[in-house]
Short mmCIF file of C-alpha atoms in Angstrom, two decimals:
data_model
loop_
_atom_site.label_atom_id
_atom_site.label_comp_id
_atom_site.label_asym_id
_atom_site.label_seq_id
_atom_site.Cartn_x
_atom_site.Cartn_y
_atom_site.Cartn_z
CA UNK A 1 24.09 10.49 14.01
CA UNK A 2 20.88 11.28 12.19
CA UNK A 3 20.15 10.88 8.51
CA UNK A 4 19.48 14.37 7.18
CA UNK A 5 15.96 14.03 5.85
CA UNK A 6 16.20 17.47 4.24
CA UNK A 7 19.01 16.36 1.90
CA UNK A 8 18.24 17.21 -1.74
CA UNK A 9 18.60 13.70 -3.11
CA UNK A 10 20.01 10.22 -2.59
CA UNK A 11 23.40 9.40 -4.10
CA UNK A 12 23.15 7.47 -7.33
CA UNK A 13 19.48 8.16 -7.97
CA UNK A 14 18.32 9.17 -11.44
CA UNK A 15 16.87 12.64 -12.00
CA UNK A 16 13.39 11.11 -12.29
CA UNK A 17 13.66 9.34 -8.94
CA UNK A 18 15.21 12.35 -7.22
CA UNK A 19 12.52 14.72 -8.51
CA UNK A 20 9.76 12.32 -7.46
CA UNK A 21 11.30 11.95 -4.02
CA UNK A 22 11.57 15.71 -3.48
CA UNK A 23 8.03 16.35 -4.71
CA UNK A 24 6.65 13.71 -2.35
CA UNK A 25 8.75 15.00 0.55
CA UNK A 26 7.45 18.53 0.04
CA UNK A 27 3.86 17.29 -0.19
CA UNK A 28 3.96 15.21 3.00
CA UNK A 29 5.72 17.94 5.00
CA UNK A 30 3.55 20.82 3.79
CA UNK A 31 0.17 19.09 3.82
CA UNK A 32 -0.31 15.32 3.85
CA UNK A 33 0.97 14.46 7.34
CA UNK A 34 -1.37 17.01 8.90
CA UNK A 35 -4.26 15.70 6.79
CA UNK A 36 -3.58 12.15 7.97
CA UNK A 37 -3.50 13.29 11.60
CA UNK A 38 -6.86 15.02 11.20
CA UNK A 39 -8.44 11.95 9.63
CA UNK A 40 -6.96 9.69 12.32
CA UNK A 41 -8.58 11.82 15.02
CA UNK A 42 -12.13 11.33 13.66
CA UNK A 43 -13.74 8.52 15.72
CA UNK A 44 -16.30 7.39 13.14
CA UNK A 45 -14.59 6.06 9.98
CA UNK A 46 -17.68 6.84 7.92
CA UNK A 47 -17.35 10.48 8.88
CA UNK A 48 -13.62 10.44 8.18
CA UNK A 49 -14.01 9.04 4.66
CA UNK A 50 -16.79 11.51 3.82
CA UNK A 51 -14.76 14.46 5.09
CA UNK A 52 -13.50 17.31 2.88
CA UNK A 53 -10.00 16.56 4.19
CA UNK A 54 -9.82 13.21 2.38
CA UNK A 55 -11.28 14.60 -0.83
CA UNK A 56 -8.82 17.49 -0.77
CA UNK A 57 -5.85 15.19 -0.06
CA UNK A 58 -6.69 13.01 -3.05
CA UNK A 59 -7.29 16.02 -5.29
CA UNK A 60 -3.91 17.52 -4.38
CA UNK A 61 -2.20 14.15 -4.90
CA UNK A 62 -3.92 13.90 -8.29
CA UNK A 63 -2.66 17.34 -9.29
CA UNK A 64 0.87 16.21 -8.53
CA UNK A 65 0.57 13.05 -10.61
CA UNK A 66 0.88 10.64 -7.69
CA UNK A 67 -2.49 8.94 -8.28
CA UNK A 68 -1.46 7.90 -11.79
CA UNK A 69 2.16 7.08 -11.03
CA UNK A 70 2.09 3.56 -12.45
CA UNK A 71 0.01 4.34 -15.55
CA UNK A 72 2.08 4.79 -18.76
CA UNK A 73 2.33 8.38 -19.98
CA UNK A 74 0.85 7.51 -23.38
CA UNK A 75 -2.42 6.85 -21.54
CA UNK A 76 -2.25 10.12 -19.63
CA UNK A 77 -0.52 8.78 -16.52
CA UNK A 78 2.72 9.87 -14.89
CA UNK A 79 4.48 6.80 -16.29
CA UNK A 80 7.03 6.68 -13.50
CA UNK A 81 9.56 3.92 -13.10
CA UNK A 82 9.15 1.45 -10.27
CA UNK A 83 12.07 3.11 -8.50
CA UNK A 84 10.39 6.52 -8.69
CA UNK A 85 7.10 5.08 -7.44
CA UNK A 86 8.84 3.47 -4.48
CA UNK A 87 10.67 6.73 -3.71
CA UNK A 88 7.27 8.42 -3.45
CA UNK A 89 6.07 5.66 -1.11
CA UNK A 90 9.16 6.05 1.07
CA UNK A 91 8.62 9.80 1.41
CA UNK A 92 4.83 9.92 1.79
CA UNK A 93 5.10 7.16 4.38
CA UNK A 94 7.01 9.53 6.67
CA UNK A 95 3.90 10.71 8.44
CA UNK A 96 1.08 9.66 6.13
CA UNK A 97 1.24 5.89 5.50
CA UNK A 98 -2.55 5.51 5.32
CA UNK A 99 -3.11 8.18 2.69
CA UNK A 100 0.03 7.06 0.87
CA UNK A 101 -1.37 3.53 0.60
CA UNK A 102 -4.61 4.91 -0.84
CA UNK A 103 -2.91 7.31 -3.26
CA UNK A 104 -0.43 4.81 -4.64
CA UNK A 105 -3.08 2.16 -5.42
CA UNK A 106 -5.33 4.57 -7.31
CA UNK A 107 -4.04 3.56 -10.73
CA UNK A 108 -3.79 -0.18 -10.08
CA UNK A 109 -6.91 -1.08 -12.08
CA UNK A 110 -5.95 1.19 -14.99
CA UNK A 111 -2.49 -0.37 -15.09
CA UNK A 112 -4.01 -3.88 -15.24
CA UNK A 113 -6.47 -2.73 -17.95
CA UNK A 114 -3.59 -1.51 -20.09
CA UNK A 115 -1.47 -4.62 -19.48
CA UNK A 116 -4.39 -6.87 -20.46
CA UNK A 117 -5.35 -4.60 -23.39
CA UNK A 118 -8.89 -4.68 -22.07
CA UNK A 119 -9.38 -1.07 -23.20
CA UNK A 120 -9.01 -2.24 -26.80
CA UNK A 121 -11.79 -4.80 -26.36
CA UNK A 122 -14.32 -2.74 -24.39
CA UNK A 123 -14.76 1.04 -24.55
CA UNK A 124 -15.96 1.19 -20.93
CA UNK A 125 -12.45 0.39 -19.78
CA UNK A 126 -10.97 3.15 -21.95
CA UNK A 127 -13.55 5.53 -20.50
CA UNK A 128 -12.38 4.64 -17.01
CA UNK A 129 -8.77 5.44 -17.92
CA UNK A 130 -9.87 8.76 -19.40
CA UNK A 131 -11.78 9.63 -16.23
CA UNK A 132 -8.85 8.65 -14.01
CA UNK A 133 -6.47 10.91 -15.89
CA UNK A 134 -8.89 13.84 -16.21
CA UNK A 135 -7.73 16.62 -13.85
CA UNK A 136 -11.33 17.72 -13.39
CA UNK A 137 -12.72 14.34 -12.35
CA UNK A 138 -12.73 13.40 -8.64
CA UNK A 139 -10.49 10.40 -8.03
CA UNK A 140 -11.20 7.66 -5.50
CA UNK A 141 -9.02 5.08 -7.18
CA UNK A 142 -9.08 1.32 -7.36
CA UNK A 143 -8.79 -1.61 -4.98
CA UNK A 144 -7.35 -5.08 -5.11
CA UNK A 145 -10.05 -7.50 -3.92
CA UNK A 146 -8.45 -10.84 -3.17
CA UNK A 147 -8.95 -12.05 0.41
CA UNK A 148 -12.27 -13.44 1.64
CA UNK A 149 -13.74 -14.21 5.05
CA UNK A 150 -12.43 -17.79 4.72
CA UNK A 151 -9.53 -17.18 2.32
CA UNK A 152 -6.65 -15.04 3.52
CA UNK A 153 -3.07 -16.03 2.82
CA UNK A 154 -4.48 -19.04 0.98
CA UNK A 155 -4.12 -16.92 -2.15
CA UNK A 156 -0.68 -18.55 -2.42
CA UNK A 157 -2.10 -22.10 -2.30
CA UNK A 158 -2.10 -22.54 -6.05
CA UNK A 159 -2.37 -26.32 -6.07
CA UNK A 160 -3.88 -27.30 -2.71
CA UNK A 161 -7.01 -29.40 -3.38
CA UNK A 162 -10.21 -27.85 -2.08
CA UNK A 163 -8.70 -24.40 -1.45
CA UNK A 164 -10.35 -21.86 -3.73
CA UNK A 165 -12.19 -18.56 -3.74
CA UNK A 166 -15.87 -18.67 -2.86
CA UNK A 167 -16.26 -15.63 -5.10
CA UNK A 168 -16.99 -17.10 -8.51
CA UNK A 169 -17.31 -15.86 -12.06
CA UNK A 170 -19.63 -18.12 -14.03
CA UNK A 171 -19.48 -18.05 -17.83
CA UNK A 172 -22.73 -16.59 -19.11
CA UNK A 173 -23.32 -16.01 -22.80
CA UNK A 174 -20.83 -13.40 -23.98
CA UNK A 175 -19.50 -12.67 -20.51
CA UNK A 176 -19.54 -13.68 -16.86
CA UNK A 177 -21.73 -13.40 -13.79
CA UNK A 178 -19.78 -12.61 -10.64
CA UNK A 179 -21.10 -13.70 -7.24
CA UNK A 180 -19.48 -13.74 -3.81
CA UNK A 181 -17.94 -11.63 -1.06
CA UNK A 182 -14.50 -10.22 -0.35
CA UNK A 183 -13.34 -9.65 3.22
CA UNK A 184 -13.61 -6.36 5.09
CA UNK A 185 -9.86 -5.85 4.81
CA UNK A 186 -9.92 -4.70 1.18
CA UNK A 187 -7.80 -1.53 1.17
CA UNK A 188 -9.69 1.38 -0.40
CA UNK A 189 -12.68 -0.97 -0.70
CA UNK A 190 -15.13 1.50 0.83
CA UNK A 191 -14.41 4.26 -1.68
CA UNK A 192 -12.86 2.65 -4.77
CA UNK A 193 -14.57 3.22 -8.08
CA UNK A 194 -12.97 0.15 -9.69
CA UNK A 195 -11.93 -3.30 -8.44
CA UNK A 196 -9.32 -5.83 -9.50
CA UNK A 197 -10.96 -9.04 -8.33
CA UNK A 198 -9.49 -12.52 -7.95
CA UNK A 199 -12.18 -15.15 -8.30
CA UNK A 200 -12.72 -18.80 -9.09
CA UNK A 201 -13.85 -19.42 -12.66
CA UNK A 202 -16.98 -21.55 -12.91
CA UNK A 203 -16.90 -24.61 -10.68
CA UNK A 204 -13.17 -24.41 -9.96
CA UNK A 205 -11.93 -26.76 -7.25
CA UNK A 206 -8.62 -25.04 -6.43
CA UNK A 207 -6.62 -21.85 -6.98
CA UNK A 208 -5.16 -23.11 -10.24
CA UNK A 209 -8.53 -22.38 -11.83
CA UNK A 210 -8.82 -18.80 -10.56
CA UNK A 211 -8.56 -15.64 -12.65
CA UNK A 212 -8.37 -11.86 -12.34
CA UNK A 213 -11.40 -9.76 -13.28
CA UNK A 214 -11.87 -6.03 -13.90
CA UNK A 215 -14.98 -4.81 -12.13
CA UNK A 216 -16.24 -1.19 -12.32
CA UNK A 217 -17.59 -0.17 -8.93
CA UNK A 218 -20.79 1.34 -10.32
CA UNK A 219 -22.14 -1.87 -11.85
CA UNK A 220 -25.49 -3.17 -10.58
CA UNK A 221 -24.90 -5.76 -7.87
CA UNK A 222 -21.67 -4.30 -6.48
CA UNK A 223 -22.09 -3.42 -2.79
CA UNK A 224 -19.65 -2.20 -0.14
CA UNK A 225 -19.80 -3.05 3.53
CA UNK A 226 -19.29 -0.67 6.44
CA UNK A 227 -15.80 0.78 6.73
CA UNK A 228 -13.43 -1.02 9.08
CA UNK A 229 -12.81 0.71 12.42
CA UNK A 230 -9.25 -0.21 13.27
CA UNK A 231 -6.22 0.44 15.48
CA UNK A 232 -3.96 2.27 13.03
CA UNK A 233 -3.73 3.45 9.42
CA UNK A 234 -7.12 4.96 10.06
CA UNK A 235 -6.81 7.30 7.09
CA UNK A 236 -6.85 4.23 4.81
CA UNK A 237 -10.42 3.05 4.19
CA UNK A 238 -11.10 -0.68 4.19
CA UNK A 239 -14.33 -2.62 3.78
CA UNK A 240 -15.90 -5.79 2.46
CA UNK A 241 -17.11 -5.98 -1.15
CA UNK A 242 -20.18 -7.94 -2.21
CA UNK A 243 -20.95 -9.09 -5.73
CA UNK A 244 -24.62 -9.96 -6.25
CA UNK A 245 -24.85 -11.48 -9.76
CA UNK A 246 -22.73 -8.76 -11.33
CA UNK A 247 -22.72 -9.05 -15.13
CA UNK A 248 -19.31 -8.63 -16.74
CA UNK A 249 -18.21 -8.55 -20.38
CA UNK A 250 -15.73 -11.09 -21.74
CA UNK A 251 -13.00 -8.42 -21.71
CA UNK A 252 -13.34 -8.21 -17.93
CA UNK A 253 -11.22 -11.35 -17.60
CA UNK A 254 -7.81 -9.67 -17.47
CA UNK A 255 -5.76 -12.68 -16.36
CA UNK A 256 -7.09 -16.18 -17.08
CA UNK A 257 -6.28 -19.23 -15.00
CA UNK A 258 -2.98 -21.01 -15.40
CA UNK A 259 0.66 -20.04 -15.07
CA UNK A 260 -0.07 -16.46 -16.05
CA UNK A 261 -2.41 -16.10 -13.10
CA UNK A 262 0.20 -17.45 -10.69
CA UNK A 263 2.81 -15.03 -12.06
CA UNK A 264 0.35 -12.15 -11.66
CA UNK A 265 -0.35 -12.98 -8.02
CA UNK A 266 3.34 -13.44 -7.22
CA UNK A 267 4.30 -10.21 -8.96
CA UNK A 268 1.55 -8.15 -7.35
CA UNK A 269 2.11 -9.48 -3.85
CA UNK A 270 5.89 -9.24 -4.00
CA UNK A 271 5.82 -5.62 -5.20
CA UNK A 272 3.06 -4.82 -2.72
CA UNK A 273 5.20 -6.21 0.08
CA UNK A 274 8.13 -4.02 -0.95
CA UNK A 275 5.84 -1.00 -0.63
CA UNK A 276 4.61 -2.13 2.79
CA UNK A 277 8.22 -2.48 3.90
CA UNK A 278 9.07 1.01 2.66
CA UNK A 279 6.14 2.45 4.60
CA UNK A 280 7.49 0.71 7.71
CA UNK A 281 10.99 2.11 7.12
CA UNK A 282 9.50 5.57 6.61
CA UNK A 283 7.65 5.46 9.91
CA UNK A 284 10.73 4.23 11.72
CA UNK A 285 12.78 7.05 10.19
CA UNK A 286 10.23 9.72 11.09
CA UNK A 287 10.00 8.40 14.65
CA UNK A 288 13.77 8.36 14.91
CA UNK A 289 14.08 11.94 13.65
CA UNK A 290 11.57 13.20 16.25
CA UNK A 291 13.20 11.25 19.08
CA UNK A 292 16.70 12.39 18.07
CA UNK A 293 15.67 16.01 18.26
CA UNK A 294 14.19 15.36 21.69
CA UNK A 295 17.22 13.60 23.20
CA UNK A 296 19.52 16.31 21.86
CA UNK A 297 17.59 19.04 23.68
CA UNK A 298 16.09 17.40 26.77
CA UNK A 299 18.16 17.67 29.94
CA UNK A 300 17.82 14.99 32.60
CA UNK A 301 20.06 14.55 35.63
CA UNK A 302 22.05 17.58 34.61
CA UNK A 303 22.98 16.18 31.18
CA UNK A 304 21.40 16.01 27.76
CA UNK A 305 19.70 12.67 27.21
CA UNK A 306 21.95 11.96 24.23
CA UNK A 307 24.95 12.19 26.56
CA UNK A 308 23.59 9.32 28.66
CA UNK A 309 25.13 6.04 27.53
CA UNK A 310 21.96 3.97 27.45
CA UNK A 311 20.15 6.58 25.39
CA UNK A 312 23.06 7.06 22.99
CA UNK A 313 23.32 3.32 22.47
CA UNK A 314 19.57 2.99 21.87
CA UNK A 315 19.66 5.76 19.28
CA UNK A 316 22.64 4.27 17.48
CA UNK A 317 20.96 0.86 17.44
CA UNK A 318 17.86 2.42 15.84
CA UNK A 319 20.02 4.20 13.26
CA UNK A 320 21.76 0.94 12.41
CA UNK A 321 18.52 -1.01 12.09
CA UNK A 322 16.85 1.59 9.87
CA UNK A 323 19.90 1.90 7.65
CA UNK A 324 20.19 -1.87 7.18
CA UNK A 325 16.51 -2.30 6.31
CA UNK A 326 16.60 0.65 3.92
CA UNK A 327 19.70 -0.70 2.16
CA UNK A 328 18.02 -4.06 1.51
CA UNK A 329 14.82 -2.43 0.30
CA UNK A 330 16.58 -0.04 -2.05
CA UNK A 331 18.65 -2.91 -3.42
CA UNK A 332 15.42 -4.72 -4.26
CA UNK A 333 13.81 -1.59 -5.73
CA UNK A 334 16.82 -1.05 -8.00
CA UNK A 335 16.12 -4.41 -9.62
CA UNK A 336 12.40 -3.84 -10.28
CA UNK A 337 12.96 -1.78 -13.42
CA UNK A 338 15.47 -4.14 -15.00
CA UNK A 339 13.33 -7.25 -14.85
CA UNK A 340 15.25 -8.89 -12.03
CA UNK A 341 12.39 -9.20 -9.58
CA UNK A 342 13.20 -11.95 -7.09
CA UNK A 343 10.14 -12.66 -4.88
CA UNK A 344 12.42 -14.00 -2.16
CA UNK A 345 14.26 -10.69 -1.90
CA UNK A 346 11.02 -8.70 -2.08
CA UNK A 347 9.50 -10.65 0.79
CA UNK A 348 12.73 -10.56 2.78
CA UNK A 349 12.93 -6.78 2.50
CA UNK A 350 9.33 -6.40 3.69
CA UNK A 351 9.64 -8.75 6.68
CA UNK A 352 12.96 -7.20 7.71
CA UNK A 353 11.47 -3.71 7.52
CA UNK A 354 8.21 -4.48 9.32
CA UNK A 355 9.87 -6.30 12.21
CA UNK A 356 12.53 -3.59 12.51
CA UNK A 357 9.99 -0.76 12.46
CA UNK A 358 7.94 -2.16 15.34
CA UNK A 359 11.08 -2.40 17.45
CA UNK A 360 12.37 1.05 16.52
CA UNK A 361 9.10 2.96 16.87
CA UNK A 362 8.48 1.36 20.26
CA UNK A 363 11.98 2.36 21.37
CA UNK A 364 11.52 5.91 20.09
CA UNK A 365 8.28 6.21 22.06
CA UNK A 366 10.29 5.09 25.08
CA UNK A 367 12.87 7.83 24.42
CA UNK A 368 10.12 10.47 24.71
CA UNK A 369 8.61 8.96 27.84
CA UNK A 370 5.24 10.43 28.69
CA UNK A 371 5.45 12.77 25.72
CA UNK A 372 5.41 9.79 23.37
CA UNK A 373 2.06 8.40 24.49
CA UNK A 374 -0.05 11.56 24.38
CA UNK A 375 -2.58 12.09 21.61
CA UNK A 376 -0.83 15.30 20.56
CA UNK A 377 2.39 13.39 19.87
CA UNK A 378 2.81 12.03 16.32
CA UNK A 379 4.64 9.02 17.77
CA UNK A 380 1.44 7.87 19.45
CA UNK A 381 -0.14 7.50 16.00
CA UNK A 382 3.00 6.00 14.46
CA UNK A 383 3.02 3.39 17.24
CA UNK A 384 -0.49 2.30 16.19
CA UNK A 385 0.20 2.57 12.46
CA UNK A 386 3.38 0.51 12.49
CA UNK A 387 1.63 -2.53 13.98
CA UNK A 388 -0.62 -2.77 10.95
CA UNK A 389 2.42 -2.80 8.68
CA UNK A 390 3.33 -6.19 10.15
CA UNK A 391 -0.07 -7.49 9.02
CA UNK A 392 -0.92 -5.67 5.77
CA UNK A 393 -0.57 -7.71 2.55
CA UNK A 394 0.06 -10.80 4.68
CA UNK A 395 1.39 -11.18 8.21
CA UNK A 396 5.17 -11.23 8.46
CA UNK A 397 4.96 -14.84 9.65
CA UNK A 398 2.89 -16.03 6.67
CA UNK A 399 4.95 -14.03 4.19
CA UNK A 400 8.07 -15.60 5.67
CA UNK A 401 6.68 -19.10 5.21
CA UNK A 402 5.74 -18.36 1.61
CA UNK A 403 9.12 -16.76 0.93
CA UNK A 404 10.84 -19.90 2.22
CA UNK A 405 9.40 -21.79 -0.75
CA UNK A 406 11.64 -19.65 -2.98
CA UNK A 407 14.86 -20.63 -1.20
#
């Protein structure tokens, strides 16, 4: 009944994808899941994010090329295809969704720098890429700073009058001055050494006049808030970001306002949602595997649990739900590298996966009974983690409403 998670590869995958999958699987099984559990158990998030465990996890991920997965090889990155990147997400998510989220966003800023050719216009951006790809340089990675205390899913409101970012980049001589605040939900915001910031340009009145800026985290005026203390995904640091008259060069404007900005937001959010969905599928699969082993060995009422009809039906239902969600997600992933990215399908795969995972993980906890709710059970953590995967990068309800506009 179970999917053999030790299988060498997935049928039809390229050698690149298969090798990436196996490398990620080995990493999460041999080290990363345990590291995530240790970080999760630290009550004070400030202590967790200053711990040697997190630094070691990132260093080991860097050695394996995961932190530069999306950066082209000619710039020193791993240069992996979207399919290979998503295979890594799917594997690392089986036990370490928080650290996986951090690791796989490390090269976001560098990827945007290259796409915008900002490194050709300002040497500081090239220096950042060089540092990111240097094996001897500690890596904390980048963060996408979009949402604000009063602007959440409004990032999709491209033409609604009066809806705009309060964070603003004012033209100033040969550059910009950035002022404002991003919400405390910025993933990797507490530790990131570089930010991809969405902000209003000048006196913009709506989102159609917003742009994307590249902001090094060590510039004067950049401040981070206290790390968020949250229910799950505790290994993933999140915090607010404050910009107090931060001076930026002209090259910092990576994506100007207009149709290009809208395409950037749609592309980033749709791909990000695919990754969130894969993390949800991974947690559901890991929970299922643990519960399946339990019901195949636990005797109750003189019979193995798996021999009891209600239990067998529940396990089959979980298998069916996971398989269906994975099939849709992999179908979407297969299109990412051939330029057939349909936001509707991306959002559908994420919502399907997140809703499914909450149901499955809850049911797998139920299969273990008291064992599933103890702190020494991995399912207790998965139960907390999976809830956040219905909220991250947009709640499933809001993503569904936005997706409906693409029907």
